[in-house]
XYZ file of C-alpha atoms in Angstrom:
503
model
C 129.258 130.361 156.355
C 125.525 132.396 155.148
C 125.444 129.796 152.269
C 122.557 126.757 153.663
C 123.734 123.411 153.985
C 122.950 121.319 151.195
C 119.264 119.701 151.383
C 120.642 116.181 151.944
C 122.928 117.173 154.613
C 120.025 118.810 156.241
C 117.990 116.155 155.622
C 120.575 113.734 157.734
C 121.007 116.095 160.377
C 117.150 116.381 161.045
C 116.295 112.732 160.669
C 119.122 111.857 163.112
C 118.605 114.708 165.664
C 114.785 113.853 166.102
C 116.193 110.174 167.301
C 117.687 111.297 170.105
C 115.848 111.807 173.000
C 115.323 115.315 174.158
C 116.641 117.108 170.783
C 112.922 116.663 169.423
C 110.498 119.576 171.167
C 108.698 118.470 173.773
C 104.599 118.698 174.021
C 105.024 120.875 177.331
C 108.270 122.580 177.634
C 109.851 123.076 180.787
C 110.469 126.364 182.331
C 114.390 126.533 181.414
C 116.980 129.219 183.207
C 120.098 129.593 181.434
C 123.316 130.577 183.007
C 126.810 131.571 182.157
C 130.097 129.683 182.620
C 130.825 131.353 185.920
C 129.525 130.640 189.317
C 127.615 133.836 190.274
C 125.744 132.907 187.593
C 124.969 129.337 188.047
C 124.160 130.541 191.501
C 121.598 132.598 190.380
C 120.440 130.740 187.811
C 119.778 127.982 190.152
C 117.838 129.991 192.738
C 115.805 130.831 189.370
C 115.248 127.230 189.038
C 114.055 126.002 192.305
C 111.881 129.466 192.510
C 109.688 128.431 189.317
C 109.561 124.986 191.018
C 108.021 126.879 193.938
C 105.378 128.437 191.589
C 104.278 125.012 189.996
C 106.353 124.424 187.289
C 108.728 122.110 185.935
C 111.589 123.936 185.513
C 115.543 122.886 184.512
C 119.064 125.030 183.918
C 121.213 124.997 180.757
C 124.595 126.200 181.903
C 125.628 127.940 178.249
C 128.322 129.838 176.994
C 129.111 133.798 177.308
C 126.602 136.623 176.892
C 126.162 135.568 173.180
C 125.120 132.531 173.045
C 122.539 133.346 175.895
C 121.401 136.262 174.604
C 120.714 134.128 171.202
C 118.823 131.279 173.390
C 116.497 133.861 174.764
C 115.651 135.537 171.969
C 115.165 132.040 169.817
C 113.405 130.304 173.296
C 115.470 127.870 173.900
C 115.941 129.394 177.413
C 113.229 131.155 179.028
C 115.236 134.117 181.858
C 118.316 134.388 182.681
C 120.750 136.704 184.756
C 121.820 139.304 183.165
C 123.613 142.701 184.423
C 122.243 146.230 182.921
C 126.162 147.204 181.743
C 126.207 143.972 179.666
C 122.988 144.509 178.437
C 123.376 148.327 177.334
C 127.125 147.798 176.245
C 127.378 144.338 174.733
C 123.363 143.289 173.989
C 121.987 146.559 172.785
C 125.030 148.421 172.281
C 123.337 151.853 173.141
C 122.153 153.527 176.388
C 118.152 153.819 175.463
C 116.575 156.580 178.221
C 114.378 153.476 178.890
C 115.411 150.195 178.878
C 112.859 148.250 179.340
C 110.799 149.531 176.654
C 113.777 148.952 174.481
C 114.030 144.949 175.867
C 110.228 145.031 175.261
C 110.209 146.061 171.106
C 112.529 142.930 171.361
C 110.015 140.401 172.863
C 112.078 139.979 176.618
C 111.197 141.814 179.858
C 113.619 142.740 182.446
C 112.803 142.714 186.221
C 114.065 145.579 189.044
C 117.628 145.328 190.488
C 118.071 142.084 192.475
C 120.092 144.812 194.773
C 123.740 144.471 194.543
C 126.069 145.390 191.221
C 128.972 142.924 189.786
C 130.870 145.581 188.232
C 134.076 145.230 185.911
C 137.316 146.358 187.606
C 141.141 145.889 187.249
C 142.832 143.589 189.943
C 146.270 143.273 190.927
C 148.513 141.622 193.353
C 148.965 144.542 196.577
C 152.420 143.734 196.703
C 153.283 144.133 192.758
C 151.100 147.226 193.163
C 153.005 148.816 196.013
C 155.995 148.188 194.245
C 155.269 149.993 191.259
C 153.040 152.581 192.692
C 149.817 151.438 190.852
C 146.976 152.443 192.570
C 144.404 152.981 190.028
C 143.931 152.558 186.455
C 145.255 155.581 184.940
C 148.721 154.644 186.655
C 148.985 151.532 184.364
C 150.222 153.754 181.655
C 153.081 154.434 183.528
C 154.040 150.644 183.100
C 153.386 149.097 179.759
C 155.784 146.097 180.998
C 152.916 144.588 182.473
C 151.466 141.442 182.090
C 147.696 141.129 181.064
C 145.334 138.090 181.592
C 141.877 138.189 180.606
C 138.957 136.112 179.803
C 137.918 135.819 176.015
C 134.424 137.972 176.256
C 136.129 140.626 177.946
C 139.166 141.122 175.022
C 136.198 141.551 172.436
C 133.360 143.077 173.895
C 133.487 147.176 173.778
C 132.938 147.362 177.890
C 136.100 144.937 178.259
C 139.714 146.018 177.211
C 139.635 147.620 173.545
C 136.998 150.276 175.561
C 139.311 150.489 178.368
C 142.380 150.519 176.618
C 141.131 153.340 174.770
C 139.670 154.813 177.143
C 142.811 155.560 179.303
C 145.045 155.211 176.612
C 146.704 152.201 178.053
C 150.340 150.483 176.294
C 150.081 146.859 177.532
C 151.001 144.437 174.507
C 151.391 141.610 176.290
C 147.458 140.635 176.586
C 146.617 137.075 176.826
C 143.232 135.366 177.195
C 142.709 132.763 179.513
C 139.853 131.591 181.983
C 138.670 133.896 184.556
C 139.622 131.048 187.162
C 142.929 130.255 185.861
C 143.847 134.328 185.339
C 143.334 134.748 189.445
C 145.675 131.441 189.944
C 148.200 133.046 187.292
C 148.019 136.475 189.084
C 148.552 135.031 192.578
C 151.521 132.876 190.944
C 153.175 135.869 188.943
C 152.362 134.883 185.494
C 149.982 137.804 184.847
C 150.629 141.389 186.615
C 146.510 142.347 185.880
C 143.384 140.954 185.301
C 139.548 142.100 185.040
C 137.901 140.755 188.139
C 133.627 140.856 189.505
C 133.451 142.825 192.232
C 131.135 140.366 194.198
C 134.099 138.019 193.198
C 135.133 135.583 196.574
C 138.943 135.336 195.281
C 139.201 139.017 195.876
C 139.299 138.820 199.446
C 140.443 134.986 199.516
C 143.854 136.191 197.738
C 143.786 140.092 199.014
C 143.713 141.653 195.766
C 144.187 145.205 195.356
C 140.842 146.050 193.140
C 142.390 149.198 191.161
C 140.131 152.429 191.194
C 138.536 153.102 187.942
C 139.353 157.295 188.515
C 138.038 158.515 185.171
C 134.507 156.596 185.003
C 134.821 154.178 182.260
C 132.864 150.933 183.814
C 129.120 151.523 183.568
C 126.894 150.154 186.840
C 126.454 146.149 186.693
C 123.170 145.860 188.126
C 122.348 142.152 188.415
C 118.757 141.832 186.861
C 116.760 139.198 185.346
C 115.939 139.155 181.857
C 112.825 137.122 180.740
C 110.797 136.315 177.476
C 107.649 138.029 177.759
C 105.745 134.611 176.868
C 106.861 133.518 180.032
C 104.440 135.590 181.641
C 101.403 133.788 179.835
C 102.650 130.834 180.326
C 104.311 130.500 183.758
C 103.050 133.801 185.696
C 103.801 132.132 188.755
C 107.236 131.417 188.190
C 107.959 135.109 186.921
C 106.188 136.207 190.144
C 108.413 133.652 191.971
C 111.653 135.103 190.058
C 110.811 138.456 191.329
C 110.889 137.695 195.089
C 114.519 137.952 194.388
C 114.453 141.769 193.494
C 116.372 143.782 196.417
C 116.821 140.918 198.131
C 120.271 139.711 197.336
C 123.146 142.173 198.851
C 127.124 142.626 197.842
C 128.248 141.001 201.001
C 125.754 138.077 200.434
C 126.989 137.656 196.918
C 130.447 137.718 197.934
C 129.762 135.093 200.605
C 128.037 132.597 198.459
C 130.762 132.725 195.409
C 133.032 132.158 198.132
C 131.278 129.065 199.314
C 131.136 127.906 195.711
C 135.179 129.030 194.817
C 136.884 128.700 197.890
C 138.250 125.928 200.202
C 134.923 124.289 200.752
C 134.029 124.443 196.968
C 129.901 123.932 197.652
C 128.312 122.600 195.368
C 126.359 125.937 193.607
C 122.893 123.916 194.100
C 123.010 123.393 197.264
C 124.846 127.436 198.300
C 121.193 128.739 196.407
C 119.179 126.500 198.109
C 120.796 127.778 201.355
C 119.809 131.347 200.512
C 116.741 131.049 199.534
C 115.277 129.074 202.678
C 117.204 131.425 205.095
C 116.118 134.535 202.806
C 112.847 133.618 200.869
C 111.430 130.774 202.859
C 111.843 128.807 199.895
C 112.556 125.019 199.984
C 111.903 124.323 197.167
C 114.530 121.522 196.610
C 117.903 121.588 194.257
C 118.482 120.422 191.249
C 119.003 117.104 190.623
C 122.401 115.991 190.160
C 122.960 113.557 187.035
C 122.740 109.754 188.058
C 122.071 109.171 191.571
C 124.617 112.129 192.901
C 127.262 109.328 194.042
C 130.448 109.782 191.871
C 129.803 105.966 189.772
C 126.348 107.483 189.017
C 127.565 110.535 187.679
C 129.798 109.180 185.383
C 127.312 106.962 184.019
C 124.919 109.297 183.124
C 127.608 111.940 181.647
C 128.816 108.361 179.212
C 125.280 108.062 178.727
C 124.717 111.919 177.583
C 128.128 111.875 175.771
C 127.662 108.889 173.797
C 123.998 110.409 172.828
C 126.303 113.215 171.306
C 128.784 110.738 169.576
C 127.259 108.011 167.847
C 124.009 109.348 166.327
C 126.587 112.314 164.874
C 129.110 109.452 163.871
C 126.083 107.075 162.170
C 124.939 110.398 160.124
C 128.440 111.364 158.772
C 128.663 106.901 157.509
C 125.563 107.445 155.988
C 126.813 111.079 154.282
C 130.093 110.589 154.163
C 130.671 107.122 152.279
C 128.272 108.068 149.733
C 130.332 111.317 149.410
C 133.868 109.391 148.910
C 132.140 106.773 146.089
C 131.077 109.607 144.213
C 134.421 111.286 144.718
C 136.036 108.304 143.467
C 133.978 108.241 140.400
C 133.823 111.443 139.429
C 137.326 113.420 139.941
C 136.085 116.832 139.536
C 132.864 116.613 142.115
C 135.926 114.702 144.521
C 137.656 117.764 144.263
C 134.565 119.557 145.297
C 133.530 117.405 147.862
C 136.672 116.637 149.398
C 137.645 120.801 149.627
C 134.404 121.202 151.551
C 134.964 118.632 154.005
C 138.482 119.779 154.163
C 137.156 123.731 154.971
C 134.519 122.497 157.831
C 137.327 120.862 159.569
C 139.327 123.803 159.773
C 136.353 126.091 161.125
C 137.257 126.631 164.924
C 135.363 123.742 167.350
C 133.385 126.716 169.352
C 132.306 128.835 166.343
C 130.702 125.749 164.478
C 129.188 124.924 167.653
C 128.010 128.314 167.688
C 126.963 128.688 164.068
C 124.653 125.501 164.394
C 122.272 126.975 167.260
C 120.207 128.895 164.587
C 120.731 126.173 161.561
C 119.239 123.589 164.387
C 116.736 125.969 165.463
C 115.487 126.229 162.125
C 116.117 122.803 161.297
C 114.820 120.980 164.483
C 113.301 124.111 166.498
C 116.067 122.789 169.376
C 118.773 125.757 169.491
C 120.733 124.431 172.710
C 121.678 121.289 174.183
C 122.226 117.939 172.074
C 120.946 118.872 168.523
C 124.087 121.645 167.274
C 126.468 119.737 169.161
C 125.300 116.718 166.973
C 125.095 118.567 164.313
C 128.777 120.471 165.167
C 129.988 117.019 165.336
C 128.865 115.510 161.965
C 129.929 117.980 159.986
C 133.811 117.401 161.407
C 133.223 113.685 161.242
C 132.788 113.843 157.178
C 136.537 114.692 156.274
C 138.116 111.179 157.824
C 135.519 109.153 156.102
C 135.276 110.617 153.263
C 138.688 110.899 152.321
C 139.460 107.430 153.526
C 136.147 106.524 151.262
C 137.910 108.285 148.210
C 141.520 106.573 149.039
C 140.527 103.356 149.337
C 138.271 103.385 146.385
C 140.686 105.030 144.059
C 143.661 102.663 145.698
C 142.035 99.573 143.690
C 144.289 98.501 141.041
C 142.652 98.630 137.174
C 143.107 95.153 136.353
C 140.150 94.128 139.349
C 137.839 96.554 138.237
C 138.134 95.056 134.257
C 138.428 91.299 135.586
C 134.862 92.081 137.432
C 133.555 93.798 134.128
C 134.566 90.980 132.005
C 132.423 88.742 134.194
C 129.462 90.894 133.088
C 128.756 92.562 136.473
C 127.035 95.989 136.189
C 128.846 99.027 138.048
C 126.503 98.787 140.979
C 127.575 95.149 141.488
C 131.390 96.019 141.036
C 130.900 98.674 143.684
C 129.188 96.662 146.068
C 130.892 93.150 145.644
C 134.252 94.267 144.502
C 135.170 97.989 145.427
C 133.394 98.206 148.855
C 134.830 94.744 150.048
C 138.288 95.730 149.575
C 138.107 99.460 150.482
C 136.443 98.264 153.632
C 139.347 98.389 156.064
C 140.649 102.161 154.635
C 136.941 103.289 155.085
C 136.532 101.632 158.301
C 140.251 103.071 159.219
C 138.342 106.895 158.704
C 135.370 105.809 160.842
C 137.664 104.970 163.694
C 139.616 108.635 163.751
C 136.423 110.224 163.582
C 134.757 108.165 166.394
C 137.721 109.087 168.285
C 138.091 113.131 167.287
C 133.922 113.428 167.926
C 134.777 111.950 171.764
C 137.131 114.639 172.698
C 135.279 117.666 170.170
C 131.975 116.241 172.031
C 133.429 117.831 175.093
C 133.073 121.321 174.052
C 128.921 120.316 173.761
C 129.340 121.833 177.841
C 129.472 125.326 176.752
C 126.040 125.116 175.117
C 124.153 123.009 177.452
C 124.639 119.759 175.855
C 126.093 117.820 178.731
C 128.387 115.033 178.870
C 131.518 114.936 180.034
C 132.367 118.352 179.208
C 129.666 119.600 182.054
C 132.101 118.734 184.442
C 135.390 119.481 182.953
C 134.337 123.257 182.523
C 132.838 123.744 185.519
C 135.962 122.346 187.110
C 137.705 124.526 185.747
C 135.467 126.946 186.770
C 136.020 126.426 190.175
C 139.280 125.226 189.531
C 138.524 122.036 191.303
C 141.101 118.831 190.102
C 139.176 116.411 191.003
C 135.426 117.588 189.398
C 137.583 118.138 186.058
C 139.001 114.830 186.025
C 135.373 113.710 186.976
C 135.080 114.359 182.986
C 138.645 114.405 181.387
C 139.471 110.596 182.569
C 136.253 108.973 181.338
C 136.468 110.685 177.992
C 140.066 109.352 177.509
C 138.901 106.011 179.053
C 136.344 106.331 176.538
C 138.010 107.392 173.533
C 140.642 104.113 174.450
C 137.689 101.955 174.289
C 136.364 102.666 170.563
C 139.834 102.922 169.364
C 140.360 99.160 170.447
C 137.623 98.371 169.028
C 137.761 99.881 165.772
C 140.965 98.051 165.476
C 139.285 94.373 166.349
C 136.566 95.215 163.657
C 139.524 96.441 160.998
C 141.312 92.848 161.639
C 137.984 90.795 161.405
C 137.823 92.688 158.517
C 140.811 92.306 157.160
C 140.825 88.372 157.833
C 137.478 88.145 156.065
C 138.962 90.011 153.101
């Protein structure tokens, strides 16, 4: 995966990226807060949004992925702050606990503001009656129990803060160790699937589900300090809206926190724009206005605007792997041992998992396209697993052409080019056409992922449905992709039968 892409594959991505609207860099960028896929920090992340609109500027919020990809953002610019909390930061970011931190953010080109005043911190949760039963009361009693069931999210099973630390830490047994969404682990552990999971302190489903939050008796979680962390740019180019950002320092509490993630998570499930905007007038003053919702915020006009966004992911990734991809399985056909080649490389992308390639394109579009987030690596993402269907269809259908065509066509005195184009082509039409339609219809439901890195479509709503582990807000986004995915299937198979009359 360090090897480039080749230049003509780069040279498709780029040319088809910059026709999209908003993958090519704007003359002014907008001030843009990026959050994580949970809903303290979309909260915060939109209160950092409508503050920078209170100091003058235009400002927007990707909702990205885990620590990773946001760290990544930030340091490439593709977001401009973001909350942050100092244990992930010395832990997971830095991995070392400098005497001074911010002069140690600082060599690295981002600032970091004072504590916003409460802590998130890491900590074991269990159900009280599964814990009174087995006389668990803190961490260290877990090794008396190595029968228990684990749930976790992904981050926290790899990152040194998260289980191996802890599990090493207090030389824990558990085997059984699954991960799963943060969401979905609470609903397991209130349902008996799971025995223990990590839980937020500020989290609302602690009290909504009277966890018993184990005690952490020999020290191993750092202090979570919720901060903001900020490209030092920003403060040339926006010092208002840093200045704005920093009214929040000291100002948000533990019980506040609490509250609002409870608004957002529980029974009322609030909507996480309209829970910050709530704070910040009754706290700040500010009224400053939420963000926009996509469409015109009635259900019709959402889903309009996430096909609109989701086909703006499909079919300018679908056009670039035709215009790659058929050229790829002619010259397969023609020459075996460059087929082999080509059709082995096609065959590897596939099998790369959806969420690293999407993760492996921010800095190859960065560098590419100077557009890390959003639309331009989930085009890209999507191209490259595109090119297997067609191509090999390509190569089949070509190579599928009995001799005796080929030699009748020759005979005629037609060159190659005009055997490939009014012979070859013709009939391999419907196979090739055959590979278009299953990759139209894999890039529909792989576009989905393009959520966890800001791209929008419908995956913005499935994840943060499941985020908030609200039915209908994830079939808001699962039903029109299916709907969707219907609709250029049956139409792929009218243009294979026209097709196939014609022929």
């Amino acid at each position: 995966m360090t090897r480039r892409l080749p230049a003509f594959v780069c040279a498709a991505l780029a040319a088809t990226v910059a026709l999209v609207p908003g993958c090519s860099p704007a003359a002014k960028r907008p001030v843009v807060i990026g959050s994580k896929k949970f809903t303290e920090s979309v909260i915060l992340a939109e209160m950092g949004t409508q503050l920078a609109r209170a100091g003058g500027a235009e400002a927007r919020r990707d909702d990205l992925g885990g620590t990773p990809a946001l760290w990544l953002a930030l340091a490439q610019g593709d977001i401009d702050a973001y909350p942050e909390y100092t244990g992930t930061i010395t832990r997971q970011i830095l991995k070392d606990d400098p005497p001074d931190l911010a002069a140690a953010l600082a060599a690295q080109g981002v600032r970091i503001s004072q504590p916003l005043g409460f802590r998130n911190n890491y900590a074991l949760g269990m159900r009280k009656d599964v814990a009174a039963a087995k006389g668990v009361r803190s961490i260290s009693h877990l090794r008396q129990h190595p029968e228990l069931r684990c749930g976790f999210i992904h981050e926290f099973l790899d990152r040194p803060d998260g289980w191996p630390g802890v599990k090493r830490h207090y030389d824990l047994p558990q085997t059984d160790v699954r991960g799963m969404n943060h969401t979905l682990a609470y609903r397991a552990l209130v349902e008996r699937a799971i025995d223990v999971t990590e839980v937020y302190t500020t989290d609302g489903e602690i009290a909504q589900y009277d966890l018993l939050v184990l005690d952490d008796d020999r020290n191993f979680f750092p202090a979570y300090e919720a901060v903001w962390l900020y490209r030092a740019d920003l403060e040339s180019r926006h010092p208002k809206a840093v200045e704005q950002l920093r009214r929040l320092e000291g100002r948000v509490t533990e019980p506040q926190m609490q509250r609002m993630n409870s608004l957002a998570q529980g029974e009322q499930k609030k909507d996480e724009r309209e829970v910050a905007g709530e704070f910040l007038t009754q706290t700040l003053g500010v009224a400053a206005g939420a963000t926009a919702e996509p469409g015109d915020g009635t259900l019709a006009g959402r889903v309009l605007e996430t096909t609109r966004e989701h086909l703006k992911l499909v079919l300018p990734s679908l056009l670039a792997a035709v215009l790659v991809a058929v050229p790829l399985g002619v010259l397969a056909a023609r020459r075996p041992a460059l087929g082999r080649v080509a059709l082995g490389a096609t065959g590897v992308l596939q099998t790369v998992p959806s969420l690293a390639l999407l993760l492996f394109m921010i800095p190859v579009m960065k560098w590419l396209v100077d557009e890390g987030t959003g639309p331009a690596p989930a085009i890209a993402a999507l191209f490259l697993y595109s090119l297997l269907p067609i191509v090999r269809n390509a190569h089949a259908g070509l190579t599928s052409i009995p001799a005796p065509l080929r030699e009748s066509a020759a005979a005629l005195g037609l060159s190659p080019w005009a055997i490939l184009w009014r012979v070859e082509l013709p009939l391999a039409a419907p196979t090739i056409l055959a590979g278009v339609r299953t990759a139209a219809v894999i890039n529909v439901g792989t576009a989905t992922l393009g959520g966890f890195i800001g791209a929008g479509g419908y995956g913005r709503p499935i994840l943060r449905g499941i985020d908030k582990f609200d039915v209908p807000l994830m079939l808001e986004g699962a039903i029109p992709a299916a709907v969707l995915a219907l609709a250029i299937e049956g139409l792929f198979g009218l243009v294979e039968r026209a097709v196939a009359r014609r022929g």
